[in-house]
Amino acid sequence: MKVLVTGGAGYIGSVVAWELIRQGDEVVVLDNLYMGHREAVPAGAAFVEGDLADRALVERVMAEHRPDAVMHFASHTLVGESMAEPSLYLRDNVVNGLNLIESAVGHGVRRFILSSTANLFDDPAEMPIKSSERIVPGSPYGESKHILERILYWMDRIHGLRYAALRYFNACGAAHEDLGEEHHPETHLIPLVLQVALGQREKIVIFGDDYPTPDGTCIRDYIHVLDLAQAHILALRALDAGSRTYNLGNGKGYSVKEVIETARAVTGHPIPAEVGPRRPGDPAELVADSLAIREELGWEPRYDLRAILESAWAWHKKHPQGYGDQ
Ligand code: UDP
């Protein structure tokens, strides 16, 4: 298939694009390089630098490349930032996503994959969280993804656009030592912990140890980016049989302290840690029930926390300054 990957220079988009090419698909990356890195776009992908806000550009890309499917990663993605600047998320993520979806429908694209989020579940009745759980967005970021899921629902009903909404829990790890995670500014636990191990930071601050969890620190479901990539590709191949929505995680939660402990074991570095105040908006526990995609598509995550940290460590060691090193 020919797949248009928006945000294909970003962390998850670049890994999925790389995996698509590895499996023999053709890839066109559309990215404004606002957060993404040109070096992360896999060899073999066509690259268009541009913004989804530019509707005429999106139309040109669709007309020129005629994709069979669209995978949409390009987005603002930070919960905390969205709490400070809600309209950035509610405008850009929604309007740009709608531009893309409308243009895809107009050009006869029949398959669409949306990068969605666990931030839809701010008040889950059950843990682990099923995809049928009641949606309570935890932030304007989560709300923007929820709106896009609803837009896709109607585009399917009215225009027959088959879609998969994939709700990631904590994406992490590196595809290989030259394709990993780099954000500016970095806010995610695993890269920050590894920056301590590299000597780039003095310590890691644990955001609260008074949560109602066994060791008092927050529990998250860390899922390797390569496992996410497989889920995207399985979903893509299954779309003709109908639209679907899945939660994607390992189904096992780890506390912040357990992540730091595992990073110490993997890196051999003491990684000093200090407890600070809670970060606003952090729920105590988020763990995915991914039974639906396991049963329906045979998806099986292959990487545990240790393997995630090993792959991330290999990337960070080789590229201590990220893609700027290459
Ligand atoms: N966290 C932390 N210190 C940091 C960064 C993150 O204690 O410097 C915690 C955060 O409170 C959360 C977990 O690590 O419980 C994962 O946070 P991250 O930002 O990586 O992902 P999120 O869960 O927000 O998507």
Coordinates of N, CA, C and O and ligand atoms in Angstrom, one line a residue, residues 77-80 117-119 168-171 181 186-193 201 203-208 211 217-222 254-257 259-260 274 277-279 281-284 286, ligand 1:
T77 N 1.2 17.2 21.4 CA 1.0 16.0 22.2 C 1.2 16.1 23.7 O 1.2 15.1 24.4
L78 N 1.4 17.3 24.2 CA 1.7 17.4 25.7 C 0.5 17.8 26.5 O 0.0 18.9 26.3
V79 N 0.2 16.9 27.4 CA -0.9 17.1 28.3 C -0.8 18.5 29.1 O -1.7 19.3 29.1
G80 N 0.4 18.6 29.7 CA 0.7 19.8 30.5 C 0.6 21.1 29.7 O -0.1 22.1 30.1
T117 N -5.1 8.5 22.3 CA -4.4 8.6 23.6 C -5.1 8.0 24.8 O -6.4 8.0 24.8
A118 N -4.4 7.6 25.8 CA -5.0 7.2 27.1 C -5.5 8.4 27.9 O -6.2 8.2 28.9
N119 N -5.2 9.6 27.4 CA -5.7 10.7 28.1 C -7.2 10.9 27.9 O -7.8 11.9 28.5
Y168 N -2.7 5.1 22.6 CA -1.5 4.7 23.2 C -1.5 5.0 24.7 O -1.9 6.1 25.1
F169 N -0.8 4.1 25.5 CA -0.5 4.4 26.8 C 0.9 5.1 26.8 O 1.0 6.0 26.1
N170 N 1.9 4.6 27.5 CA 3.2 5.3 27.5 C 4.1 4.8 26.5 O 4.8 3.8 26.7
A171 N 4.2 5.4 25.3 CA 5.1 5.0 24.2 C 6.5 5.3 24.6 O 6.8 6.3 25.1
E181 N 13.8 8.3 20.5 CA 13.0 9.4 21.0 C 13.8 10.7 21.3 O 14.8 10.6 22.0
E186 N 12.4 18.0 26.7 CA 12.0 16.6 27.0 C 11.2 16.6 28.3 O 11.6 17.3 29.3
T187 N 10.1 15.9 28.3 CA 9.3 15.9 29.6 C 9.0 14.5 30.0 O 8.4 14.3 31.1
H188 N 9.4 13.5 29.2 CA 9.0 12.1 29.5 C 10.0 11.4 30.4 O 11.2 11.6 30.3
L189 N 9.4 10.5 31.2 CA 10.2 9.9 32.3 C 11.4 9.2 31.8 O 12.6 9.4 32.3
I190 N 11.3 8.3 30.8 CA 12.4 7.4 30.4 C 13.5 8.2 29.8 O 14.7 8.0 30.3
P191 N 13.3 9.0 28.8 CA 14.4 9.8 28.3 C 15.1 10.7 29.4 O 16.3 10.8 29.4
L192 N 14.3 11.2 30.3 CA 14.9 12.1 31.3 C 15.8 11.2 32.3 O 16.9 11.7 32.6
V193 N 15.3 10.1 32.6 CA 16.1 9.2 33.5 C 17.4 8.8 32.8 O 18.5 8.8 33.4
R201 N 22.0 15.4 33.2 CA 21.2 16.0 34.3 C 21.7 15.4 35.6 O 22.2 14.3 35.6
K203 N 19.9 14.8 38.4 CA 19.0 13.8 39.1 C 17.7 13.8 38.4 O 17.4 14.7 37.6
I204 N 16.9 12.8 38.8 CA 15.5 12.8 38.3 C 14.6 13.2 39.5 O 14.8 12.7 40.6
V205 N 13.6 14.0 39.2 CA 12.7 14.4 40.2 C 11.4 13.5 40.0 O 10.9 13.5 39.0
I206 N 11.1 12.8 41.1 CA 9.9 12.0 41.1 C 8.7 12.9 41.4 O 8.7 13.5 42.5
F207 N 7.7 12.9 40.6 CA 6.6 13.8 40.8 C 5.6 13.2 41.7 O 4.5 12.7 41.3
G208 N 5.9 13.2 43.0 CA 5.0 12.8 44.0 C 5.1 11.4 44.4 O 5.3 10.5 43.6
Y211 N 0.9 8.9 46.2 CA -0.3 8.4 45.5 C -0.8 7.1 46.1 O 0.0 6.4 46.8
T217 N 4.3 6.0 44.1 CA 4.5 6.8 42.9 C 3.6 6.3 41.8 O 3.0 5.2 41.9
C218 N 3.4 7.1 40.8 CA 2.4 6.8 39.7 C 2.7 5.6 39.0 O 3.9 5.3 38.7
I219 N 1.7 4.9 38.6 CA 1.8 3.6 37.8 C 1.4 3.9 36.3 O 0.3 4.5 36.1
R220 N 2.2 3.5 35.4 CA 1.9 3.7 34.0 C 2.2 2.4 33.2 O 3.0 1.5 33.7
D221 N 1.6 2.3 32.0 CA 1.8 1.1 31.2 C 2.8 1.5 30.0 O 2.4 2.3 29.1
Y222 N 4.0 1.1 30.1 CA 5.0 1.5 29.2 C 5.0 0.5 28.0 O 5.2 -0.7 28.2
Y254 N 4.0 -0.2 35.7 CA 5.2 0.0 36.5 C 5.1 1.4 37.2 O 4.7 2.3 36.6
S255 N 5.6 1.4 38.4 CA 5.7 2.7 39.1 C 6.9 3.5 38.7 O 7.8 2.9 38.1
V256 N 6.9 4.8 39.0 CA 8.0 5.6 38.6 C 9.3 5.1 39.3 O 10.3 5.0 38.6
K257 N 9.2 4.7 40.5 CA 10.4 4.1 41.2 C 10.8 2.8 40.5 O 12.0 2.6 40.4
V259 N 10.6 2.1 37.3 CA 11.3 2.5 36.1 C 12.7 3.0 36.4 O 13.7 2.6 35.7
I260 N 12.8 3.8 37.4 CA 14.2 4.3 37.8 C 15.1 3.1 38.2 O 16.2 3.0 37.8
E274 N 15.1 12.2 43.5 CA 14.6 13.1 44.6 C 13.1 13.2 44.4 O 12.6 13.4 43.3
P277 N 7.1 17.7 44.3 CA 5.6 17.7 44.3 C 4.9 17.0 43.1 O 5.6 16.7 42.1
R278 N 3.7 16.6 43.3 CA 2.9 16.0 42.2 C 2.9 17.0 41.0 O 3.0 18.2 41.2
R279 N 2.8 16.4 39.8 CA 2.6 17.2 38.6 C 1.1 17.3 38.3 O 0.4 16.2 38.3
G281 N -2.5 17.1 37.0 CA -3.1 16.3 35.9 C -2.7 14.9 35.8 O -3.2 14.1 35.0
D282 N -1.7 14.4 36.7 CA -1.3 13.0 36.6 C -2.2 12.1 37.4 O -2.3 12.2 38.6
P283 N -2.9 11.2 36.8 CA -3.7 10.2 37.5 C -2.7 9.2 38.2 O -1.6 9.0 37.7
A284 N -3.2 8.6 39.3 CA -2.3 7.6 40.0 C -1.9 6.4 39.1 O -0.8 6.0 39.2
L286 N -2.5 4.3 35.2 CA -3.1 4.1 33.9 C -2.5 2.8 33.3 O -1.3 2.8 33.0
Ligands
UDP1 N1 7.5 11.6 35.9 C1 8.3 11.9 37.0 N2 9.4 12.7 36.8 C2 9.6 13.3 35.6 C3 8.8 13.0 34.5 C4 7.7 12.1 34.7 O1 8.1 11.4 38.1 O2 10.6 14.1 35.5 C5 6.3 10.7 36.1 C6 5.0 11.3 35.8 O3 4.5 11.9 36.9 C7 4.2 10.0 35.4 C8 5.3 9.1 34.8 O4 6.5 9.6 35.3 O5 3.7 9.4 36.5 C9 5.3 9.1 33.3 O6 5.3 10.4 32.8 P1 5.6 10.8 31.3 O7 5.6 12.3 31.2 O8 6.7 10.0 30.8 O9 4.3 10.2 30.6 P2 2.7 10.5 30.8 O10 2.3 9.5 31.8 O11 2.5 11.9 31.3 O12 2.1 10.3 29.4

